Amino acid sequence: MAAPAKGGPGVQIYLPIAEMPVSVLLILGLGAAVGFISGLFGIGGGFLMTPLLIFLGIPPAVAVATQSAQIVASSTTSVLGALRRNALDLRLGAILIAGGFVGSILGVWFFAAARRAGQLDLVIVFSYVTLFTIVGSLMLKESIREFWTKRRGGAVRPRRRAGEHAPYLGWPLRMRFYRSKLYVSVIPILTLSLFIGFAGALLGIGGGFIVVPALLYVFRVPTTVVVGTSQFQIVCTTLVSLILHAITNQAVDIVLAILLIVGGVFGAQFGARMGRNLRAELFRFLLAILLLAVGLRFALELVVRPQEPFSVTVQETRQEARQEARP
Amino acid sequence: MRALGLLLILLCSGVAARAETLVTSVSNHRVLITSNYTGTSIVVFGAIERDAQTVSRGTGYDIVVTVRGPQQFLVVREKEQLGPVWINREQQKFPLAPAYLGVLSSRPLDEITSPQLRQRQKVGLRAIINAADFTNERAGADDAFREALYRLKAQEGLYLEDPRGVTFLTPSLFRASIPLPATAPPGAYAVEVALFADTVILARTTTDFELVKTGFEEQMGVVARDWSALYGLATALIALFFGWLANITFRRD
């Protein structure tokens, strides 16, 4: 009787927390696509999933909170796989998590401050643009240079020459990371993780896309170890944020989460397999393109005249809360 | 002046109420949301009863059905250009906006009654949205925001006006079908039916229905709210389990 709900074809299922129906196939497909990219690059994929879910009409709070469940699932798969292949530096991961935790607290605080000022949207879009364009173009520049040297037949610069270290890597409190073939000061690593925790809490992302390039370029960690370690850090931080979201915002939709997870674990599996067969420089090139594309998309949103300058946000549904009070 | 007008209306409606009475009901007072819910429609029907003394009216009757969904606190923001970028500048708050607002009538509203009465009695979508107490007045600056709210809600099918939504089965028996899109939130919906003849309101009734989640959907809502920590942990465990399962399933060695 009712017109087919928007949100795609096929079987529809009603989401109990988002309070709207979605197409089962569409969500499974979305989970698989984002899972593929996540598995391929060792990133969480939250920065792709959140905007897509919001585009489908799912309330932003539910989108941000629920996609973290999918990230946990697909990253768990990757971590277990990496553990078996011994492609995971637990020690490095632990330090990233410790710093990230402190950073998250700062990020949540900043989030609240920006919301009070009424410019949270701007802060988020602006951060996306700067982070993605800077990280993306740095990586692109690096990979183009790499391709170029290779084509001219010149020897590719070795990943790490003896004694060739940035000075800050030699600061005090040095620690040895066997898997990553590193002997560096923990201070720059902690600083990095602090920043990631901060950005993650602010943008609702795991921060994998910052960890991966940073470990690759700044710390010169081998590509194989980078993906496993980054996924390990993502699982831990996202688990915490998933539970926090469920408690504070009550915005985790379990039905949506399961659909995304089922799609995501398949996608991540194929992504990870393909990632292993990908040449390292191609891997970095593709990741750079992906980041630049996302950054550009947000930049466009910022500068192009919007078709609809107005937007409506629901602060609170009143009767709803009263209605649902149990007898 | 205004008080006098109000008194006049009161008197009129008082006299009229003795002449015609309105009996209305909805097809379903408790609409259940199940896992395959994709929106629904509610039928309102009613009868106009007249006692023996009522004079027959030359113009015939008209019915206006107004449906209001649960109240929401809405904020409408407007993007403006600041240097090279577009950012949210001005905003307007609507503290008591209905999540759903449907106005169905037997004829176009401007044929049923006068603009003054529509505005005063809040008959029609525009009259409700442009009412002084709908949002704070800012000397005309609020108009664009009211208009935007209407436009955006109408796009979602949540605010609608149907000038042919009420059909008369007999001269005194009518029905109307209220379309509820899937995005209309659960909660209490008030249905107000007004009877018009010769541009004045003769009678008014209100009835209501409730849109509620049932079974699994309801339980999930309750658990997510009252046992939020447990719910979060359970979701996390499910995620970890699926991750592990995928790892086992796809293992190649």
Coordinates of C-alpha atoms in Angstrom, one line a residue:
Chain A
M1 CA 0.0 0.0 0.0
A2 CA 2.7 2.5 1.0
A3 CA 5.1 3.7 -1.6
P4 CA 8.4 1.8 -1.6
A5 CA 10.6 3.4 1.0
K6 CA 13.7 5.2 -0.2
G7 CA 17.0 3.6 0.4
G8 CA 17.2 1.0 -2.4
P9 CA 15.5 -2.0 -3.9
G10 CA 14.7 -5.5 -2.7
V11 CA 13.8 -6.7 0.8
Q12 CA 13.4 -3.9 3.4
I13 CA 14.1 -4.3 7.0
Y14 CA 13.1 -1.9 9.8
L15 CA 16.0 -0.5 11.9
P16 CA 14.8 -0.4 15.6
I17 CA 17.1 2.4 16.7
A18 CA 17.4 4.5 13.5
E19 CA 13.6 4.1 13.3
M20 CA 13.5 3.7 9.5
P21 CA 13.5 0.8 7.0
V22 CA 16.5 0.2 4.7
S23 CA 17.2 -2.2 1.8
V24 CA 19.0 -5.3 3.1
L25 CA 20.9 -5.8 -0.2
L26 CA 22.0 -2.2 -0.3
I27 CA 23.4 -2.2 3.2
L28 CA 25.1 -5.6 2.7
G29 CA 26.7 -4.2 -0.5
L30 CA 27.8 -1.0 1.2
G31 CA 29.4 -3.1 4.0
A32 CA 31.2 -5.3 1.5
A33 CA 32.5 -2.3 -0.5
V34 CA 33.8 -0.4 2.5
G35 CA 35.1 -3.7 4.0
F36 CA 37.1 -4.3 0.8
I37 CA 38.8 -0.9 1.0
S38 CA 39.4 -1.3 4.7
G39 CA 41.0 -4.7 4.3
L40 CA 43.1 -3.5 1.3
F41 CA 44.6 -0.5 3.0
G42 CA 44.5 -1.5 6.7
I43 CA 42.3 1.5 7.4
G44 CA 39.0 1.4 9.3
G45 CA 36.9 2.9 6.5
G46 CA 34.8 5.0 8.8
F47 CA 35.5 8.1 6.8
L48 CA 33.8 6.4 3.9
M49 CA 31.0 4.6 5.7
T50 CA 29.7 7.5 7.8
P51 CA 28.9 9.9 4.9
L52 CA 27.4 7.1 2.9
L53 CA 25.0 6.1 5.7
I54 CA 24.0 9.7 6.3
F55 CA 23.4 10.0 2.6
L56 CA 20.9 7.1 2.9
G57 CA 18.9 9.1 5.4
I58 CA 20.2 7.4 8.6
P59 CA 20.5 9.9 11.4
P60 CA 24.1 11.1 11.8
A61 CA 24.4 10.0 15.4
V62 CA 23.3 6.5 14.5
A63 CA 25.6 6.4 11.5
V64 CA 28.7 7.4 13.4
A65 CA 28.0 5.1 16.3
T66 CA 26.9 2.0 14.3
Q67 CA 29.6 1.9 11.7
S68 CA 32.2 1.5 14.5
A69 CA 30.7 -2.0 15.1
Q70 CA 31.5 -2.9 11.5
I71 CA 35.0 -1.5 11.9
V72 CA 35.6 -3.7 14.9
A73 CA 34.5 -6.8 13.0
S74 CA 36.5 -6.2 9.9
S75 CA 39.6 -5.1 11.8
T76 CA 39.4 -8.1 14.1
T77 CA 39.6 -10.4 11.0
S78 CA 42.6 -8.5 9.8
V79 CA 44.3 -8.5 13.2
L80 CA 43.8 -12.3 13.6
G81 CA 45.2 -12.8 10.1
A82 CA 48.2 -10.6 10.7
L83 CA 48.9 -12.3 14.0
R84 CA 49.1 -15.7 12.2
R85 CA 51.4 -14.3 9.6
N86 CA 53.4 -12.6 12.3
A87 CA 52.7 -9.2 10.6
L88 CA 51.8 -7.3 13.7
D89 CA 53.9 -5.3 16.1
L90 CA 52.1 -5.7 19.4
R91 CA 54.5 -3.4 21.2
L92 CA 54.2 -0.6 18.7
G93 CA 50.4 -1.1 18.7
A94 CA 50.2 -0.9 22.5
I95 CA 52.1 2.5 22.5
L96 CA 49.8 3.8 19.8
I97 CA 46.7 2.8 21.9
A98 CA 48.0 4.4 25.1
G99 CA 48.7 7.7 23.5
G100 CA 45.5 7.5 21.5
F101 CA 43.4 7.1 24.6
V102 CA 44.7 10.5 26.0
G103 CA 44.2 12.1 22.6
S104 CA 40.6 10.9 22.5
I105 CA 39.7 12.6 25.7
L106 CA 41.1 15.9 24.4
G107 CA 39.2 15.3 21.1
V108 CA 35.9 14.7 22.9
W109 CA 36.4 17.9 24.8
F110 CA 37.2 19.9 21.7
F111 CA 34.1 18.3 20.0
A112 CA 31.8 19.6 22.7
A113 CA 33.4 23.1 22.6
A114 CA 33.0 23.3 18.8
R115 CA 29.4 22.2 19.1
R116 CA 28.7 24.9 21.7
A117 CA 30.1 27.4 19.3
G118 CA 27.7 26.1 16.6
Q119 CA 30.4 25.4 14.1
L120 CA 31.0 21.7 14.6
D121 CA 30.1 21.0 10.9
L122 CA 32.7 23.5 9.7
V123 CA 35.4 22.1 12.0
I124 CA 34.7 18.6 10.8
V125 CA 34.6 19.4 7.1
F126 CA 37.7 21.6 7.4
S127 CA 39.6 19.0 9.3
Y128 CA 38.7 16.4 6.7
V129 CA 39.9 18.7 3.9
T130 CA 43.2 19.6 5.5
L131 CA 44.1 16.1 6.8
F132 CA 43.1 14.3 3.6
T133 CA 44.6 16.7 1.1
I134 CA 47.9 17.0 3.1
V135 CA 48.3 13.3 3.8
G136 CA 47.1 12.4 0.3
S137 CA 49.3 14.7 -1.7
L138 CA 52.4 13.9 0.4
M139 CA 51.8 10.2 -0.4
L140 CA 51.1 10.9 -4.0
K141 CA 54.2 12.9 -4.5
E142 CA 56.3 10.1 -2.9
S143 CA 54.8 7.4 -5.1
I144 CA 55.1 9.4 -8.3
R145 CA 58.8 10.0 -7.5
E146 CA 59.1 6.3 -6.9
F147 CA 57.5 5.4 -10.2
W148 CA 59.7 7.9 -12.0
T149 CA 62.9 6.5 -10.6
K150 CA 61.9 3.0 -11.5
R151 CA 61.0 3.9 -15.1
R152 CA 64.3 5.6 -15.7
G153 CA 65.9 2.4 -14.6
G154 CA 67.5 4.0 -11.6
A155 CA 67.7 2.1 -8.4
V156 CA 64.8 2.7 -6.1
R157 CA 65.9 4.4 -3.0
P158 CA 66.2 1.7 -0.3
R159 CA 63.5 1.9 2.3
R160 CA 65.9 2.8 5.0
R161 CA 69.6 3.3 4.8
A162 CA 71.9 2.8 7.8
G163 CA 72.2 5.9 9.9
E164 CA 69.6 7.8 7.8
H165 CA 67.2 8.8 10.5
A166 CA 65.3 12.0 11.2
P167 CA 66.9 13.5 14.3
Y168 CA 63.7 13.3 16.4
L169 CA 63.7 9.5 16.1
G170 CA 66.9 9.5 18.1
W171 CA 65.5 11.4 21.1
P172 CA 65.7 9.9 24.6
L173 CA 63.5 7.0 25.8
R174 CA 64.5 4.8 22.9
M175 CA 62.7 1.6 22.5
R176 CA 63.3 -1.5 20.3
F177 CA 60.5 -2.7 18.1
Y178 CA 61.7 -6.0 16.7
R179 CA 58.9 -6.7 14.3
S180 CA 59.0 -3.2 12.8
K181 CA 62.8 -3.3 12.7
L182 CA 62.8 0.0 14.7
Y183 CA 64.9 1.4 17.4
V184 CA 63.5 4.8 18.1
S185 CA 62.4 7.2 20.8
V186 CA 58.8 6.7 22.0
I187 CA 58.3 10.5 22.2
P188 CA 57.5 10.9 18.4
I189 CA 55.3 7.8 18.5
L190 CA 53.4 9.0 21.5
T191 CA 52.9 12.4 19.8
L192 CA 51.6 10.7 16.7
S193 CA 49.1 8.5 18.7
L194 CA 48.0 11.5 20.7
F195 CA 47.1 13.3 17.5
I196 CA 45.4 10.3 16.1
G197 CA 43.2 9.9 19.2
F198 CA 42.4 13.6 19.0
A199 CA 41.4 13.5 15.3
G200 CA 39.6 10.2 15.8
A201 CA 37.4 11.4 18.5
L202 CA 36.7 14.7 16.7
L203 CA 35.9 13.2 13.3
G204 CA 34.4 9.8 14.5
I205 CA 37.1 7.8 12.7
G206 CA 39.7 5.2 13.8
G207 CA 42.6 7.2 12.4
G208 CA 44.0 4.4 10.3
F209 CA 44.5 6.7 7.3
I210 CA 46.9 8.8 9.5
V211 CA 48.6 5.8 11.2
V212 CA 49.4 4.0 7.9
P213 CA 51.2 6.8 6.1
A214 CA 52.9 8.0 9.3
L215 CA 54.3 4.5 10.0
L216 CA 55.3 4.1 6.4
Y217 CA 57.0 7.5 5.8
V218 CA 58.0 8.9 9.2
F219 CA 59.0 5.7 10.9
R220 CA 59.8 3.6 7.8
V221 CA 58.0 0.5 9.2
P222 CA 57.7 -2.3 6.6
T223 CA 54.4 -2.2 4.7
T224 CA 53.3 -5.7 5.9
V225 CA 53.7 -4.8 9.5
V226 CA 52.0 -1.4 9.1
V227 CA 48.7 -2.8 8.1
G228 CA 48.5 -5.3 10.9
T229 CA 49.6 -2.9 13.5
S230 CA 47.3 -0.2 12.4
Q231 CA 44.3 -2.6 12.4
F232 CA 45.3 -3.6 15.9
Q233 CA 45.2 0.0 17.1
I234 CA 41.9 0.5 15.3
V235 CA 40.2 -2.6 16.9
C236 CA 41.1 -1.3 20.4
T237 CA 40.1 2.3 20.0
T238 CA 36.9 1.5 18.1
L239 CA 35.8 -1.1 20.6
V240 CA 36.0 1.6 23.3
S241 CA 34.2 4.2 21.2
L242 CA 31.5 1.7 20.3
I243 CA 30.7 1.0 23.9
L244 CA 30.9 4.7 24.8
H245 CA 28.5 5.5 22.0
A246 CA 26.0 2.9 23.1
I247 CA 26.1 4.2 26.7
T248 CA 26.1 8.0 26.1
N249 CA 24.1 8.4 22.9
Q250 CA 22.2 5.1 22.7
A251 CA 22.7 5.4 19.0
V252 CA 24.0 2.0 18.1
D253 CA 21.6 0.1 15.9
I254 CA 22.2 -3.6 16.3
V255 CA 20.3 -4.6 13.1
L256 CA 22.2 -2.1 11.0
A257 CA 25.4 -3.2 12.7
I258 CA 24.9 -6.9 11.9
L259 CA 24.1 -6.1 8.2
L260 CA 27.2 -4.0 7.8
I261 CA 29.3 -6.5 9.6
V262 CA 28.2 -9.4 7.4
G263 CA 28.9 -7.5 4.3
G264 CA 32.0 -6.0 5.7
V265 CA 33.8 -9.2 6.8
F266 CA 33.4 -10.6 3.3
G267 CA 34.7 -7.5 1.7
A268 CA 37.6 -7.1 4.1
Q269 CA 38.7 -10.7 3.4
F270 CA 39.0 -10.1 -0.3
G271 CA 40.5 -6.7 0.3
A272 CA 43.2 -8.1 2.5
R273 CA 44.0 -10.9 0.1
M274 CA 44.4 -8.5 -2.8
G275 CA 46.4 -6.2 -0.6
R276 CA 49.0 -8.9 0.0
N277 CA 49.4 -9.3 -3.8
L278 CA 49.7 -5.6 -4.4
R279 CA 53.1 -4.1 -5.1
A280 CA 54.1 -1.8 -2.2
E281 CA 54.4 1.3 -4.4
L282 CA 51.1 0.7 -6.1
F283 CA 49.5 0.2 -2.7
R284 CA 50.8 3.6 -1.6
F285 CA 49.8 5.2 -4.8
L286 CA 46.2 3.9 -4.6
L287 CA 45.8 4.9 -1.0
A288 CA 47.1 8.4 -1.9
I289 CA 44.5 8.7 -4.6
L290 CA 41.7 7.5 -2.3
L291 CA 42.6 10.0 0.4
L292 CA 42.9 12.9 -2.1
A293 CA 39.5 12.0 -3.6
V294 CA 37.8 12.1 -0.2
G295 CA 39.6 15.3 0.7
L296 CA 38.5 16.9 -2.6
R297 CA 35.0 15.8 -2.1
F298 CA 34.8 17.6 1.2
A299 CA 36.6 20.6 -0.2
L300 CA 33.9 20.8 -2.9
E301 CA 31.2 20.7 -0.3
L302 CA 32.9 23.7 1.4
V303 CA 33.3 25.9 -1.7
V304 CA 30.5 25.0 -4.1
R305 CA 27.3 27.0 -3.7
P306 CA 24.9 24.5 -2.0
Q307 CA 21.7 23.7 -4.0
E308 CA 19.8 23.9 -0.7
P309 CA 21.4 26.4 1.7
F310 CA 19.0 25.4 4.5
S311 CA 19.2 22.2 6.6
V312 CA 17.1 20.8 9.4
T313 CA 18.4 19.0 12.4
V314 CA 16.4 17.3 15.0
Q315 CA 17.6 18.2 18.5
E316 CA 15.2 16.1 20.3
T317 CA 11.9 14.2 19.8
R318 CA 9.9 15.0 22.9
Q319 CA 6.7 13.0 23.0
E320 CA 8.8 10.1 21.8
A321 CA 10.6 9.8 25.2
R322 CA 7.4 10.0 27.1
Q323 CA 5.7 7.6 24.8
E324 CA 8.3 5.0 25.3
A325 CA 8.2 5.1 29.1
R326 CA 7.2 1.7 30.2
P327 CA 3.9 1.2 32.0
Chain B
M1 CA -10.5 44.1 19.1
R2 CA -8.9 40.7 19.1
A3 CA -10.7 39.7 22.2
L4 CA -14.0 40.7 20.6
G5 CA -13.2 38.6 17.6
L6 CA -12.4 35.7 19.8
L7 CA -15.7 36.1 21.7
L8 CA -17.5 36.2 18.4
I9 CA -16.0 33.0 17.3
L10 CA -16.7 31.4 20.6
L11 CA -20.3 32.4 20.3
C12 CA -20.6 31.2 16.8
S13 CA -19.1 27.8 17.5
G14 CA -21.2 27.5 20.6
V15 CA -24.4 28.1 18.6
A16 CA -23.2 25.8 15.9
A17 CA -22.2 22.9 18.2
R18 CA -25.9 22.6 19.0
A19 CA -26.8 22.3 15.4
E20 CA -24.3 19.8 14.0
T21 CA -22.2 17.3 15.7
L22 CA -19.2 15.4 14.4
V23 CA -18.5 11.7 15.1
T24 CA -15.1 10.5 14.0
S25 CA -12.8 7.5 14.4
V26 CA -9.6 6.2 13.0
S27 CA -9.1 2.7 11.5
N28 CA -6.4 1.8 13.9
H29 CA -5.6 3.4 17.3
R30 CA -2.4 1.4 17.7
V31 CA -0.2 1.1 14.6
L32 CA 2.5 -1.5 15.0
I33 CA 5.9 -1.3 13.5
T34 CA 7.3 -4.7 12.6
S35 CA 10.6 -5.6 11.0
N36 CA 9.1 -5.3 7.5
Y37 CA 7.4 -1.9 8.2
T38 CA 7.8 0.5 5.2
G39 CA 5.2 3.1 6.1
T40 CA 1.5 2.8 6.2
S41 CA -1.7 4.7 6.0
I42 CA -4.4 5.4 8.5
V43 CA -8.0 5.9 7.6
V44 CA -10.1 8.5 9.3
F45 CA -13.8 8.3 8.9
G46 CA -16.7 10.3 10.4
A47 CA -20.3 11.3 10.2
I48 CA -22.0 14.6 10.5
E49 CA -25.1 14.4 12.6
R50 CA -27.8 16.9 12.6
D51 CA -30.7 17.3 14.9
A52 CA -34.3 18.0 13.7
Q53 CA -34.1 21.7 14.1
T54 CA -31.0 22.2 12.0
V55 CA -31.6 24.3 9.0
S56 CA -30.3 22.8 5.8
R57 CA -27.3 24.7 4.5
G58 CA -27.1 25.8 1.0
T59 CA -23.3 25.6 0.6
G60 CA -22.8 22.0 1.9
Y61 CA -20.2 20.8 4.3
D62 CA -16.5 20.7 4.1
I63 CA -14.0 18.7 6.2
V64 CA -10.4 19.5 7.2
V65 CA -8.4 16.8 8.8
T66 CA -5.1 17.9 10.5
V67 CA -2.7 15.2 11.8
R68 CA 0.2 16.2 14.1
G69 CA 3.0 13.8 14.9
P70 CA 5.2 13.7 18.0
Q71 CA 6.8 17.1 18.9
Q72 CA 10.4 17.8 18.0
F73 CA 12.9 20.5 18.7
L74 CA 14.1 21.4 15.3
V75 CA 16.9 23.8 14.3
V76 CA 17.0 25.1 10.7
R77 CA 20.3 26.5 9.6
E78 CA 21.3 28.5 6.6
K79 CA 24.6 28.3 4.8
E80 CA 26.1 31.6 3.6
Q81 CA 29.2 32.4 1.8
L82 CA 32.1 33.7 3.9
G83 CA 35.1 34.3 1.8
P84 CA 35.7 31.2 -0.3
V85 CA 33.7 28.8 1.8
W86 CA 30.0 28.2 2.6
I87 CA 29.3 27.8 6.3
N88 CA 26.2 27.7 8.5
R89 CA 25.6 31.3 9.6
E90 CA 22.1 32.0 10.8
Q91 CA 19.8 29.6 12.5
Q92 CA 16.2 29.5 13.7
K93 CA 14.8 27.2 16.4
F94 CA 11.4 25.5 16.2
P95 CA 11.0 24.2 19.8
L96 CA 7.6 22.5 19.3
A97 CA 7.4 21.5 15.7
P98 CA 5.4 18.3 14.9
A99 CA 7.6 15.6 13.4
Y100 CA 4.7 14.9 11.0
L101 CA 2.1 17.3 9.8
G102 CA -0.7 16.3 7.4
V103 CA -3.6 18.5 6.3
L104 CA -6.3 16.8 4.2
S105 CA -9.4 18.5 3.1
S106 CA -12.5 17.9 0.9
R107 CA -11.8 21.0 -1.2
P108 CA -8.8 23.5 -1.6
L109 CA -8.6 25.4 1.7
D110 CA -9.0 28.8 0.1
E111 CA -12.4 27.7 -1.2
I112 CA -13.5 26.5 2.2
T113 CA -12.7 29.5 4.4
S114 CA -11.2 33.0 4.5
P115 CA -7.4 33.6 5.0
Q116 CA -8.1 35.5 8.3
L117 CA -10.0 32.5 9.8
R118 CA -7.4 30.1 8.4
Q119 CA -4.6 32.0 10.1
R120 CA -6.5 32.5 13.4
Q121 CA -7.7 28.9 13.6
K122 CA -4.5 27.4 12.3
V123 CA -6.2 25.7 9.4
G124 CA -3.8 24.4 6.8
L125 CA 0.0 23.8 6.7
R126 CA 0.9 27.4 5.9
A127 CA -1.2 28.7 8.7
I128 CA 0.4 26.4 11.2
I129 CA 3.9 27.0 10.0
N130 CA 3.4 30.8 9.8
A131 CA 1.7 31.0 13.3
A132 CA 3.3 33.4 15.7
D133 CA 4.0 30.8 18.3
F134 CA 5.6 28.3 16.0
T135 CA 9.0 30.0 16.3
N136 CA 10.3 33.2 17.6
E137 CA 9.5 36.2 15.3
R138 CA 12.4 38.2 14.1
A139 CA 10.7 40.9 12.0
G140 CA 10.6 39.0 8.8
A141 CA 14.0 37.3 9.1
D142 CA 12.2 34.1 10.3
D143 CA 10.1 33.8 7.1
A144 CA 12.8 32.2 5.0
F145 CA 13.4 29.6 7.8
R146 CA 9.7 28.7 8.1
E147 CA 9.6 28.3 4.3
A148 CA 12.7 26.2 4.3
L149 CA 11.3 23.9 7.1
Y150 CA 8.2 23.4 5.1
R151 CA 10.2 22.7 1.9
L152 CA 12.6 20.2 3.5
K153 CA 9.9 18.4 5.5
A154 CA 7.7 18.2 2.4
Q155 CA 10.5 16.6 0.5
E156 CA 10.6 13.8 3.0
G157 CA 6.9 13.4 2.8
L158 CA 6.5 14.4 6.5
Y159 CA 4.6 17.7 5.8
L160 CA 1.9 17.4 3.3
E161 CA -1.3 19.0 2.2
D162 CA -3.9 17.2 0.1
P163 CA -6.9 19.4 -1.0
R164 CA -8.7 16.3 -2.2
G165 CA -7.7 14.0 0.7
V166 CA -11.2 13.9 2.2
T167 CA -14.0 12.2 0.2
F168 CA -17.7 12.3 1.0
L169 CA -19.3 8.9 0.7
T170 CA -22.7 10.4 1.3
P171 CA -23.5 14.1 2.1
S172 CA -22.9 13.4 5.8
L173 CA -20.4 10.5 5.7
F174 CA -16.7 11.0 4.9
R175 CA -13.4 9.3 4.9
A176 CA -9.7 10.3 4.6
S177 CA -6.6 8.3 4.2
I178 CA -3.5 9.7 6.0
P179 CA -0.3 8.5 4.3
L180 CA 2.5 7.8 6.9
P181 CA 6.0 7.5 5.4
A182 CA 8.4 5.1 7.0
T183 CA 10.4 7.9 8.3
A184 CA 7.6 9.3 10.4
P185 CA 8.8 8.6 14.0
P186 CA 7.0 6.4 16.5
G187 CA 4.9 8.2 19.1
A188 CA 1.5 9.8 19.6
Y189 CA -0.3 11.3 16.6
A190 CA -3.2 13.7 17.1
V191 CA -6.0 13.8 14.5
E192 CA -8.2 16.9 14.5
V193 CA -11.2 17.0 12.3
A194 CA -13.0 20.3 11.7
L195 CA -16.4 20.7 10.0
F196 CA -16.9 23.8 7.9
A197 CA -19.9 25.3 6.3
D198 CA -20.2 28.7 4.7
T199 CA -16.6 29.6 5.8
V200 CA -17.1 29.0 9.5
I201 CA -16.2 26.1 11.7
L202 CA -19.3 24.3 12.9
A203 CA -17.8 21.5 14.9
R204 CA -14.4 20.0 15.9
T205 CA -13.3 16.6 17.2
T206 CA -10.0 15.2 18.1
T207 CA -8.9 11.6 18.1
D208 CA -5.5 10.0 18.1
F209 CA -3.5 7.0 17.2
E210 CA -0.1 5.7 18.3
L211 CA 2.7 4.5 16.2
V212 CA 4.6 1.9 18.2
K213 CA 7.4 -0.5 17.7
T214 CA 6.6 -4.1 18.7
G215 CA 8.3 -7.4 19.4
F216 CA 11.9 -7.4 18.5
E217 CA 12.0 -3.7 17.5
E218 CA 10.5 -2.6 20.7
Q219 CA 12.7 -4.8 22.9
M220 CA 15.8 -3.6 21.2
G221 CA 14.7 0.0 21.8
V222 CA 14.2 -0.7 25.5
V223 CA 17.4 -2.7 25.9
A224 CA 19.4 0.0 24.1
R225 CA 18.0 2.7 26.4
D226 CA 17.7 0.9 29.8
W227 CA 20.7 -1.5 29.6
S228 CA 22.9 0.6 27.4
A229 CA 26.2 -0.7 28.7
L230 CA 25.1 -4.3 28.2
Y231 CA 23.7 -3.5 24.8
G232 CA 27.0 -1.9 23.8
L233 CA 29.0 -4.8 25.1
A234 CA 26.8 -7.3 23.3
T235 CA 27.2 -5.4 20.0
A236 CA 30.9 -5.3 20.5
L237 CA 31.0 -9.1 21.2
I238 CA 28.9 -9.8 18.1
A239 CA 31.3 -7.7 16.1
L240 CA 34.3 -9.5 17.5
F241 CA 32.6 -12.9 17.0
F242 CA 31.9 -12.1 13.3
G243 CA 35.4 -10.9 12.8
W244 CA 36.8 -14.2 14.3
L245 CA 34.3 -16.3 12.3
A246 CA 35.4 -14.6 9.1
N247 CA 39.0 -15.2 10.0
I248 CA 38.3 -19.0 10.6
T249 CA 36.1 -19.3 7.5
F250 CA 38.5 -17.7 5.1
R251 CA 41.7 -19.3 6.5
R252 CA 43.7 -20.7 3.7
D253 CA 46.2 -22.9 5.5

